[in-house]
């Protein structure tokens, strides 16, 4: 693929939205097709949570989390063909997807000191990107990258998000799917209700409801929106 030279500021595209809207899959694919870097900001909050749990920090004690959060070195590799996430140099891409981290991450990501550190790293990743970056998360359009060239807010019904997550995890029995739905609804409420940078649609974001769309339809739609706003290489 041909890549463009970066003349000035990086091209920044952000996708925000709740869990299970397909953000990760479509963001990474859009980045790969446009020759841009890719940043999964949720993975950074998960990596921080994993380190805190491994080091015996009570994740429900916001003061303890705030103090300890200065210690781990969280690094994101932003190559869309093979993104990586490490803490203190150790690959944590597997364990950060476990249920222990998934249950604890909302509490950790509500702590302002944690958010301040992660936001700094996220902006640094964008600065370092050779051409630009597609980043996905919850507060990227509202807080982290207010000047992004394109802000997308992805939505989908909670039911379809639970069905998608269940399929990813290989869960088929109805009680398992119901548990996933309950967890999604719990995390939606925690992410939207927290005081520090809650999940919210930026005033200038384009909302895309993926409930009835295939991933390819979502990718095509968003690539079209990027091309209307920025000079990016042919995919
Ligand atoms: O997208 P995900 O499920 O991997 O995100 C994990 C958690 O991190 C989620 O509960 C919300 C939080 N998060 C956040 O607060 N801000 C972001 N920019 C990204 C994720």
PDB file of C-alpha atoms and ligand atoms in Angstrom:
ATOM      1  CA  UNK A   1       0.000   0.000   0.000  1.00  0.00           C
ATOM      2  CA  UNK A   2       1.152   3.511  -0.801  1.00  0.00           C
ATOM      3  CA  UNK A   3       1.596   5.748   2.241  1.00  0.00           C
ATOM      4  CA  UNK A   4       1.406   9.517   2.273  1.00  0.00           C
ATOM      5  CA  UNK A   5       4.062  11.758   3.817  1.00  0.00           C
ATOM      6  CA  UNK A   6       2.897  13.705   6.817  1.00  0.00           C
ATOM      7  CA  UNK A   7       3.191  17.360   6.004  1.00  0.00           C
ATOM      8  CA  UNK A   8       1.961  18.905   9.253  1.00  0.00           C
ATOM      9  CA  UNK A   9      -0.509  17.793  11.880  1.00  0.00           C
ATOM     10  CA  UNK A  10      -1.464  14.091  11.980  1.00  0.00           C
ATOM     11  CA  UNK A  11      -4.808  13.019  10.519  1.00  0.00           C
ATOM     12  CA  UNK A  12      -6.805  12.032  13.587  1.00  0.00           C
ATOM     13  CA  UNK A  13      -9.968   9.955  13.269  1.00  0.00           C
ATOM     14  CA  UNK A  14     -11.785   8.941  16.448  1.00  0.00           C
ATOM     15  CA  UNK A  15     -14.485   6.384  17.084  1.00  0.00           C
ATOM     16  CA  UNK A  16     -16.256   6.495  20.435  1.00  0.00           C
ATOM     17  CA  UNK A  17     -19.136   4.430  21.714  1.00  0.00           C
ATOM     18  CA  UNK A  18     -20.159   1.744  24.175  1.00  0.00           C
ATOM     19  CA  UNK A  19     -18.830  -1.840  24.301  1.00  0.00           C
ATOM     20  CA  UNK A  20     -19.938  -4.220  21.562  1.00  0.00           C
ATOM     21  CA  UNK A  21     -20.636  -1.700  18.801  1.00  0.00           C
ATOM     22  CA  UNK A  22     -17.788  -3.148  16.716  1.00  0.00           C
ATOM     23  CA  UNK A  23     -15.454  -0.197  17.365  1.00  0.00           C
ATOM     24  CA  UNK A  24     -12.254  -2.245  17.644  1.00  0.00           C
ATOM     25  CA  UNK A  25     -12.773  -4.344  14.544  1.00  0.00           C
ATOM     26  CA  UNK A  26     -13.839  -1.500  12.294  1.00  0.00           C
ATOM     27  CA  UNK A  27     -11.305   1.035  13.628  1.00  0.00           C
ATOM     28  CA  UNK A  28      -8.402  -1.315  13.053  1.00  0.00           C
ATOM     29  CA  UNK A  29      -9.567  -2.217   9.563  1.00  0.00           C
ATOM     30  CA  UNK A  30     -10.107   1.438   8.614  1.00  0.00           C
ATOM     31  CA  UNK A  31      -6.592   2.269   9.857  1.00  0.00           C
ATOM     32  CA  UNK A  32      -5.083  -0.631   7.894  1.00  0.00           C
ATOM     33  CA  UNK A  33      -6.888   0.313   4.673  1.00  0.00           C
ATOM     34  CA  UNK A  34      -5.934   3.999   4.941  1.00  0.00           C
ATOM     35  CA  UNK A  35      -2.305   3.418   5.969  1.00  0.00           C
ATOM     36  CA  UNK A  36      -2.890   5.030   9.365  1.00  0.00           C
ATOM     37  CA  UNK A  37      -1.809   3.932  12.841  1.00  0.00           C
ATOM     38  CA  UNK A  38      -4.340   2.389  15.216  1.00  0.00           C
ATOM     39  CA  UNK A  39      -4.902   2.973  18.925  1.00  0.00           C
ATOM     40  CA  UNK A  40      -7.206   0.923  21.147  1.00  0.00           C
ATOM     41  CA  UNK A  41      -7.500   3.170  24.217  1.00  0.00           C
ATOM     42  CA  UNK A  42      -9.672   0.645  26.075  1.00  0.00           C
ATOM     43  CA  UNK A  43      -6.699  -1.750  25.993  1.00  0.00           C
ATOM     44  CA  UNK A  44      -4.651   0.889  27.845  1.00  0.00           C
ATOM     45  CA  UNK A  45      -7.221   1.159  30.659  1.00  0.00           C
ATOM     46  CA  UNK A  46      -7.366  -2.633  30.737  1.00  0.00           C
ATOM     47  CA  UNK A  47      -3.562  -2.889  30.935  1.00  0.00           C
ATOM     48  CA  UNK A  48      -3.484  -0.448  33.859  1.00  0.00           C
ATOM     49  CA  UNK A  49      -6.254  -2.462  35.572  1.00  0.00           C
ATOM     50  CA  UNK A  50      -4.356  -5.719  35.026  1.00  0.00           C
ATOM     51  CA  UNK A  51      -1.221  -4.274  36.625  1.00  0.00           C
ATOM     52  CA  UNK A  52      -3.171  -2.953  39.621  1.00  0.00           C
ATOM     53  CA  UNK A  53      -4.833  -6.338  40.186  1.00  0.00           C
ATOM     54  CA  UNK A  54      -1.491  -8.168  39.818  1.00  0.00           C
ATOM     55  CA  UNK A  55       0.052  -5.825  42.358  1.00  0.00           C
ATOM     56  CA  UNK A  56      -2.684  -6.251  44.952  1.00  0.00           C
ATOM     57  CA  UNK A  57      -4.145  -2.735  44.674  1.00  0.00           C
ATOM     58  CA  UNK A  58      -7.807  -2.518  45.737  1.00  0.00           C
ATOM     59  CA  UNK A  59      -9.416  -1.219  42.528  1.00  0.00           C
ATOM     60  CA  UNK A  60     -12.397   0.137  44.468  1.00  0.00           C
ATOM     61  CA  UNK A  61     -10.117   2.393  46.509  1.00  0.00           C
ATOM     62  CA  UNK A  62      -9.810   5.429  44.213  1.00  0.00           C
ATOM     63  CA  UNK A  63      -7.045   6.988  46.307  1.00  0.00           C
ATOM     64  CA  UNK A  64      -4.914   3.831  46.210  1.00  0.00           C
ATOM     65  CA  UNK A  65      -5.524   3.506  42.456  1.00  0.00           C
ATOM     66  CA  UNK A  66      -4.562   7.147  41.892  1.00  0.00           C
ATOM     67  CA  UNK A  67      -1.291   6.702  43.817  1.00  0.00           C
ATOM     68  CA  UNK A  68      -0.318   3.389  42.213  1.00  0.00           C
ATOM     69  CA  UNK A  69      -1.276   4.443  38.693  1.00  0.00           C
ATOM     70  CA  UNK A  70       1.934   6.482  38.331  1.00  0.00           C
ATOM     71  CA  UNK A  71       4.061   3.316  38.553  1.00  0.00           C
ATOM     72  CA  UNK A  72       3.394   1.010  35.565  1.00  0.00           C
ATOM     73  CA  UNK A  73       4.767   1.820  32.128  1.00  0.00           C
ATOM     74  CA  UNK A  74       1.936   1.200  29.647  1.00  0.00           C
ATOM     75  CA  UNK A  75       2.929   1.117  25.981  1.00  0.00           C
ATOM     76  CA  UNK A  76       0.748   0.711  22.898  1.00  0.00           C
ATOM     77  CA  UNK A  77       2.223  -0.485  19.610  1.00  0.00           C
ATOM     78  CA  UNK A  78       0.105   1.266  16.987  1.00  0.00           C
ATOM     79  CA  UNK A  79       0.804  -0.716  13.801  1.00  0.00           C
ATOM     80  CA  UNK A  80      -2.697  -1.529  12.501  1.00  0.00           C
ATOM     81  CA  UNK A  81      -1.362  -4.830  11.108  1.00  0.00           C
ATOM     82  CA  UNK A  82      -0.345  -5.975  14.596  1.00  0.00           C
ATOM     83  CA  UNK A  83      -1.166  -3.674  17.496  1.00  0.00           C
ATOM     84  CA  UNK A  84       0.515  -4.508  20.815  1.00  0.00           C
ATOM     85  CA  UNK A  85       0.013  -3.600  24.445  1.00  0.00           C
ATOM     86  CA  UNK A  86       2.649  -4.016  27.148  1.00  0.00           C
ATOM     87  CA  UNK A  87       3.020  -3.119  30.804  1.00  0.00           C
ATOM     88  CA  UNK A  88       6.566  -2.769  32.090  1.00  0.00           C
ATOM     89  CA  UNK A  89       7.691  -4.410  28.864  1.00  0.00           C
ATOM     90  CA  UNK A  90       5.460  -7.517  29.241  1.00  0.00           C
ATOM     91  CA  UNK A  91       2.848  -8.400  26.592  1.00  0.00           C
ATOM     92  CA  UNK A  92      -0.563  -8.326  28.329  1.00  0.00           C
ATOM     93  CA  UNK A  93      -2.778  -8.593  25.251  1.00  0.00           C
ATOM     94  CA  UNK A  94      -4.229 -11.946  26.415  1.00  0.00           C
ATOM     95  CA  UNK A  95      -4.909 -11.399  30.125  1.00  0.00           C
ATOM     96  CA  UNK A  96      -6.448  -7.931  29.675  1.00  0.00           C
ATOM     97  CA  UNK A  97      -9.448  -9.593  27.947  1.00  0.00           C
ATOM     98  CA  UNK A  98     -10.191 -11.859  30.943  1.00  0.00           C
ATOM     99  CA  UNK A  99     -13.297 -11.503  33.112  1.00  0.00           C
ATOM    100  CA  UNK A 100     -11.294 -10.278  36.140  1.00  0.00           C
ATOM    101  CA  UNK A 101     -10.010  -7.247  34.237  1.00  0.00           C
ATOM    102  CA  UNK A 102     -13.336  -6.679  32.440  1.00  0.00           C
ATOM    103  CA  UNK A 103     -15.153  -6.504  35.798  1.00  0.00           C
ATOM    104  CA  UNK A 104     -12.638  -4.109  37.376  1.00  0.00           C
ATOM    105  CA  UNK A 105     -11.849  -1.747  34.492  1.00  0.00           C
ATOM    106  CA  UNK A 106     -14.835   0.599  34.921  1.00  0.00           C
ATOM    107  CA  UNK A 107     -13.771   1.466  38.485  1.00  0.00           C
ATOM    108  CA  UNK A 108     -10.170   2.085  37.424  1.00  0.00           C
ATOM    109  CA  UNK A 109     -11.090   4.178  34.403  1.00  0.00           C
ATOM    110  CA  UNK A 110     -13.272   6.438  36.585  1.00  0.00           C
ATOM    111  CA  UNK A 111     -10.196   7.688  38.506  1.00  0.00           C
ATOM    112  CA  UNK A 112      -9.101  11.125  37.197  1.00  0.00           C
ATOM    113  CA  UNK A 113      -5.353  10.485  37.790  1.00  0.00           C
ATOM    114  CA  UNK A 114      -5.550   7.326  35.670  1.00  0.00           C
ATOM    115  CA  UNK A 115      -7.325   9.221  32.906  1.00  0.00           C
ATOM    116  CA  UNK A 116      -4.784  12.056  32.965  1.00  0.00           C
ATOM    117  CA  UNK A 117      -1.908   9.590  32.433  1.00  0.00           C
ATOM    118  CA  UNK A 118      -3.700   7.683  29.684  1.00  0.00           C
ATOM    119  CA  UNK A 119      -4.727  10.863  27.836  1.00  0.00           C
ATOM    120  CA  UNK A 120      -1.113  12.043  27.809  1.00  0.00           C
ATOM    121  CA  UNK A 121       0.022   8.716  26.320  1.00  0.00           C
ATOM    122  CA  UNK A 122      -2.810   8.769  23.763  1.00  0.00           C
ATOM    123  CA  UNK A 123      -1.870  12.241  22.525  1.00  0.00           C
ATOM    124  CA  UNK A 124       1.759  11.171  22.357  1.00  0.00           C
ATOM    125  CA  UNK A 125       0.806   8.168  20.169  1.00  0.00           C
ATOM    126  CA  UNK A 126      -0.987  10.491  17.752  1.00  0.00           C
ATOM    127  CA  UNK A 127       2.016  12.820  17.615  1.00  0.00           C
ATOM    128  CA  UNK A 128       4.308   9.889  16.829  1.00  0.00           C
ATOM    129  CA  UNK A 129       2.098   8.457  14.054  1.00  0.00           C
ATOM    130  CA  UNK A 130       3.842   8.699  10.679  1.00  0.00           C
ATOM    131  CA  UNK A 131       0.694   9.791   8.795  1.00  0.00           C
ATOM    132  CA  UNK A 132      -2.146   9.814  11.266  1.00  0.00           C
ATOM    133  CA  UNK A 133      -4.139   7.618  13.583  1.00  0.00           C
ATOM    134  CA  UNK A 134      -7.522   5.969  14.005  1.00  0.00           C
ATOM    135  CA  UNK A 135      -8.223   5.819  17.736  1.00  0.00           C
ATOM    136  CA  UNK A 136     -11.159   4.222  19.490  1.00  0.00           C
ATOM    137  CA  UNK A 137     -12.544   4.700  22.986  1.00  0.00           C
ATOM    138  CA  UNK A 138     -15.135   6.594  25.012  1.00  0.00           C
ATOM    139  CA  UNK A 139     -13.945  10.188  25.423  1.00  0.00           C
ATOM    140  CA  UNK A 140     -11.723  10.724  22.397  1.00  0.00           C
ATOM    141  CA  UNK A 141     -13.974  13.173  20.558  1.00  0.00           C
ATOM    142  CA  UNK A 142     -14.983  15.053  23.699  1.00  0.00           C
ATOM    143  CA  UNK A 143     -11.717  15.219  25.670  1.00  0.00           C
ATOM    144  CA  UNK A 144      -8.619  13.634  24.134  1.00  0.00           C
ATOM    145  CA  UNK A 145      -8.745  14.806  20.518  1.00  0.00           C
ATOM    146  CA  UNK A 146     -11.246  17.688  20.307  1.00  0.00           C
ATOM    147  CA  UNK A 147      -9.687  18.759  16.996  1.00  0.00           C
ATOM    148  CA  UNK A 148      -9.987  15.349  15.288  1.00  0.00           C
ATOM    149  CA  UNK A 149     -10.722  15.612  11.562  1.00  0.00           C
ATOM    150  CA  UNK A 150     -13.532  13.083  11.958  1.00  0.00           C
ATOM    151  CA  UNK A 151     -15.425  12.021  15.073  1.00  0.00           C
ATOM    152  CA  UNK A 152     -17.717   9.026  14.869  1.00  0.00           C
ATOM    153  CA  UNK A 153     -20.055   7.920  17.642  1.00  0.00           C
ATOM    154  CA  UNK A 154     -21.011   4.273  17.167  1.00  0.00           C
ATOM    155  CA  UNK A 155     -24.179   2.910  18.712  1.00  0.00           C
ATOM    156  CA  UNK A 156     -26.136  -0.364  18.572  1.00  0.00           C
ATOM    157  CA  UNK A 157     -28.933  -1.838  20.656  1.00  0.00           C
ATOM    158  CA  UNK A 158     -27.759  -3.515  23.883  1.00  0.00           C
ATOM    159  CA  UNK A 159     -29.306  -6.808  22.707  1.00  0.00           C
ATOM    160  CA  UNK A 160     -27.313  -6.943  19.476  1.00  0.00           C
ATOM    161  CA  UNK A 161     -24.130  -5.903  21.281  1.00  0.00           C
ATOM    162  CA  UNK A 162     -24.558  -8.798  23.734  1.00  0.00           C
ATOM    163  CA  UNK A 163     -25.191 -11.229  20.861  1.00  0.00           C
ATOM    164  CA  UNK A 164     -22.022 -10.067  19.080  1.00  0.00           C
ATOM    165  CA  UNK A 165     -19.886 -10.321  22.221  1.00  0.00           C
ATOM    166  CA  UNK A 166     -21.292 -13.813  22.917  1.00  0.00           C
ATOM    167  CA  UNK A 167     -20.395 -14.930  19.394  1.00  0.00           C
ATOM    168  CA  UNK A 168     -16.838 -13.581  19.842  1.00  0.00           C
ATOM    169  CA  UNK A 169     -16.470 -15.491  23.109  1.00  0.00           C
ATOM    170  CA  UNK A 170     -18.139 -18.654  21.733  1.00  0.00           C
ATOM    171  CA  UNK A 171     -20.998 -18.447  24.265  1.00  0.00           C
ATOM    172  CA  UNK A 172     -24.214 -20.061  22.972  1.00  0.00           C
ATOM    173  CA  UNK A 173     -26.435 -20.914  25.960  1.00  0.00           C
ATOM    174  CA  UNK A 174     -29.117 -18.274  26.734  1.00  0.00           C
ATOM    175  CA  UNK A 175     -28.041 -17.813  30.380  1.00  0.00           C
ATOM    176  CA  UNK A 176     -24.523 -16.988  29.182  1.00  0.00           C
ATOM    177  CA  UNK A 177     -25.851 -14.429  26.697  1.00  0.00           C
ATOM    178  CA  UNK A 178     -28.078 -12.926  29.423  1.00  0.00           C
ATOM    179  CA  UNK A 179     -25.036 -12.553  31.694  1.00  0.00           C
ATOM    180  CA  UNK A 180     -23.125 -10.797  28.931  1.00  0.00           C
ATOM    181  CA  UNK A 181     -26.088  -8.455  28.368  1.00  0.00           C
ATOM    182  CA  UNK A 182     -26.232  -7.649  32.100  1.00  0.00           C
ATOM    183  CA  UNK A 183     -22.482  -6.918  32.100  1.00  0.00           C
ATOM    184  CA  UNK A 184     -22.818  -4.651  29.043  1.00  0.00           C
ATOM    185  CA  UNK A 185     -25.673  -2.735  30.663  1.00  0.00           C
ATOM    186  CA  UNK A 186     -23.696  -2.416  33.915  1.00  0.00           C
ATOM    187  CA  UNK A 187     -20.626  -1.085  32.061  1.00  0.00           C
ATOM    188  CA  UNK A 188     -22.758   1.294  29.919  1.00  0.00           C
ATOM    189  CA  UNK A 189     -24.211   2.800  33.096  1.00  0.00           C
ATOM    190  CA  UNK A 190     -20.783   3.066  34.776  1.00  0.00           C
ATOM    191  CA  UNK A 191     -19.060   4.548  31.701  1.00  0.00           C
ATOM    192  CA  UNK A 192     -21.858   7.051  30.985  1.00  0.00           C
ATOM    193  CA  UNK A 193     -22.521   7.962  34.613  1.00  0.00           C
ATOM    194  CA  UNK A 194     -19.014   8.640  35.900  1.00  0.00           C
ATOM    195  CA  UNK A 195     -17.939  12.186  36.725  1.00  0.00           C
ATOM    196  CA  UNK A 196     -14.580  12.104  34.902  1.00  0.00           C
ATOM    197  CA  UNK A 197     -14.892  12.166  31.100  1.00  0.00           C
ATOM    198  CA  UNK A 198     -18.027  10.037  30.767  1.00  0.00           C
ATOM    199  CA  UNK A 199     -18.887   8.219  27.562  1.00  0.00           C
ATOM    200  CA  UNK A 200     -20.574  10.940  25.515  1.00  0.00           C
ATOM    201  CA  UNK A 201     -21.167  11.914  21.911  1.00  0.00           C
ATOM    202  CA  UNK A 202     -19.235  15.041  20.910  1.00  0.00           C
ATOM    203  CA  UNK A 203     -21.473  17.795  19.523  1.00  0.00           C
ATOM    204  CA  UNK A 204     -19.708  17.550  16.151  1.00  0.00           C
ATOM    205  CA  UNK A 205     -19.608  13.720  15.974  1.00  0.00           C
ATOM    206  CA  UNK A 206     -21.384  11.726  13.273  1.00  0.00           C
ATOM    207  CA  UNK A 207     -23.575   9.050  14.854  1.00  0.00           C
ATOM    208  CA  UNK A 208     -23.585   5.651  13.138  1.00  0.00           C
ATOM    209  CA  UNK A 209     -26.079   3.071  14.430  1.00  0.00           C
ATOM    210  CA  UNK A 210     -24.554  -0.326  13.612  1.00  0.00           C
ATOM    211  CA  UNK A 211     -27.487  -2.455  14.806  1.00  0.00           C
ATOM    212  CA  UNK A 212     -28.518  -3.436  11.276  1.00  0.00           C
ATOM    213  CA  UNK A 213     -25.161  -2.950   9.546  1.00  0.00           C
ATOM    214  CA  UNK A 214     -22.420  -5.445   8.700  1.00  0.00           C
ATOM    215  CA  UNK A 215     -18.845  -4.528   9.699  1.00  0.00           C
ATOM    216  CA  UNK A 216     -18.029  -3.985   5.999  1.00  0.00           C
ATOM    217  CA  UNK A 217     -20.913  -1.494   5.655  1.00  0.00           C
ATOM    218  CA  UNK A 218     -19.687   0.413   8.709  1.00  0.00           C
ATOM    219  CA  UNK A 219     -16.092   0.454   7.395  1.00  0.00           C
ATOM    220  CA  UNK A 220     -17.157   1.692   3.952  1.00  0.00           C
ATOM    221  CA  UNK A 221     -19.347   4.419   5.439  1.00  0.00           C
ATOM    222  CA  UNK A 222     -16.602   5.723   7.737  1.00  0.00           C
ATOM    223  CA  UNK A 223     -13.863   5.569   5.079  1.00  0.00           C
ATOM    224  CA  UNK A 224     -16.178   7.679   2.899  1.00  0.00           C
ATOM    225  CA  UNK A 225     -16.496  10.223   5.714  1.00  0.00           C
ATOM    226  CA  UNK A 226     -12.701  10.324   6.213  1.00  0.00           C
ATOM    227  CA  UNK A 227     -12.122  10.905   2.493  1.00  0.00           C
ATOM    228  CA  UNK A 228     -14.542  13.854   2.525  1.00  0.00           C
ATOM    229  CA  UNK A 229     -12.389  15.514   5.182  1.00  0.00           C
ATOM    230  CA  UNK A 230      -8.749  14.485   4.733  1.00  0.00           C
ATOM    231  CA  UNK A 231      -6.244  13.552   2.043  1.00  0.00           C
ATOM    232  CA  UNK A 232      -5.461   9.914   2.830  1.00  0.00           C
ATOM    233  CA  UNK A 233      -3.771   7.297   0.618  1.00  0.00           C
ATOM    234  CA  UNK A 234      -5.856   5.108  -1.692  1.00  0.00           C
ATOM    235  CA  UNK A 235      -6.883   1.846   0.033  1.00  0.00           C
TER     236      UNK A 235
HETATM  237  O1  LIG B   1     -13.385  -0.707  24.856  1.00  0.00           O
HETATM  238  P1  LIG B   1     -13.081  -1.599  26.051  1.00  0.00           P
HETATM  239  O2  LIG B   1     -14.240  -2.459  26.498  1.00  0.00           O
HETATM  240  O3  LIG B   1     -11.828  -2.398  25.898  1.00  0.00           O
HETATM  241  O4  LIG B   1     -12.804  -0.558  27.244  1.00  0.00           O
HETATM  242  C1  LIG B   1     -12.494  -0.999  28.534  1.00  0.00           C
HETATM  243  C2  LIG B   1     -12.964   0.012  29.584  1.00  0.00           C
HETATM  244  O5  LIG B   1     -12.156   1.173  29.525  1.00  0.00           O
HETATM  245  C3  LIG B   1     -14.408   0.449  29.456  1.00  0.00           C
HETATM  246  O6  LIG B   1     -15.155  -0.039  30.544  1.00  0.00           O
HETATM  247  C4  LIG B   1     -14.378   1.952  29.475  1.00  0.00           C
HETATM  248  C5  LIG B   1     -12.947   2.334  29.642  1.00  0.00           C
HETATM  249  N1  LIG B   1     -12.504   3.298  28.636  1.00  0.00           N
HETATM  250  C6  LIG B   1     -12.551   4.630  28.979  1.00  0.00           C
HETATM  251  O7  LIG B   1     -13.008   4.953  30.066  1.00  0.00           O
HETATM  252  N2  LIG B   1     -12.088   5.567  28.117  1.00  0.00           N
HETATM  253  C7  LIG B   1     -11.597   5.215  26.916  1.00  0.00           C
HETATM  254  N3  LIG B   1     -11.135   6.161  26.090  1.00  0.00           N
HETATM  255  C8  LIG B   1     -11.563   3.852  26.539  1.00  0.00           C
HETATM  256  C9  LIG B   1     -12.039   2.918  27.419  1.00  0.00           C
END
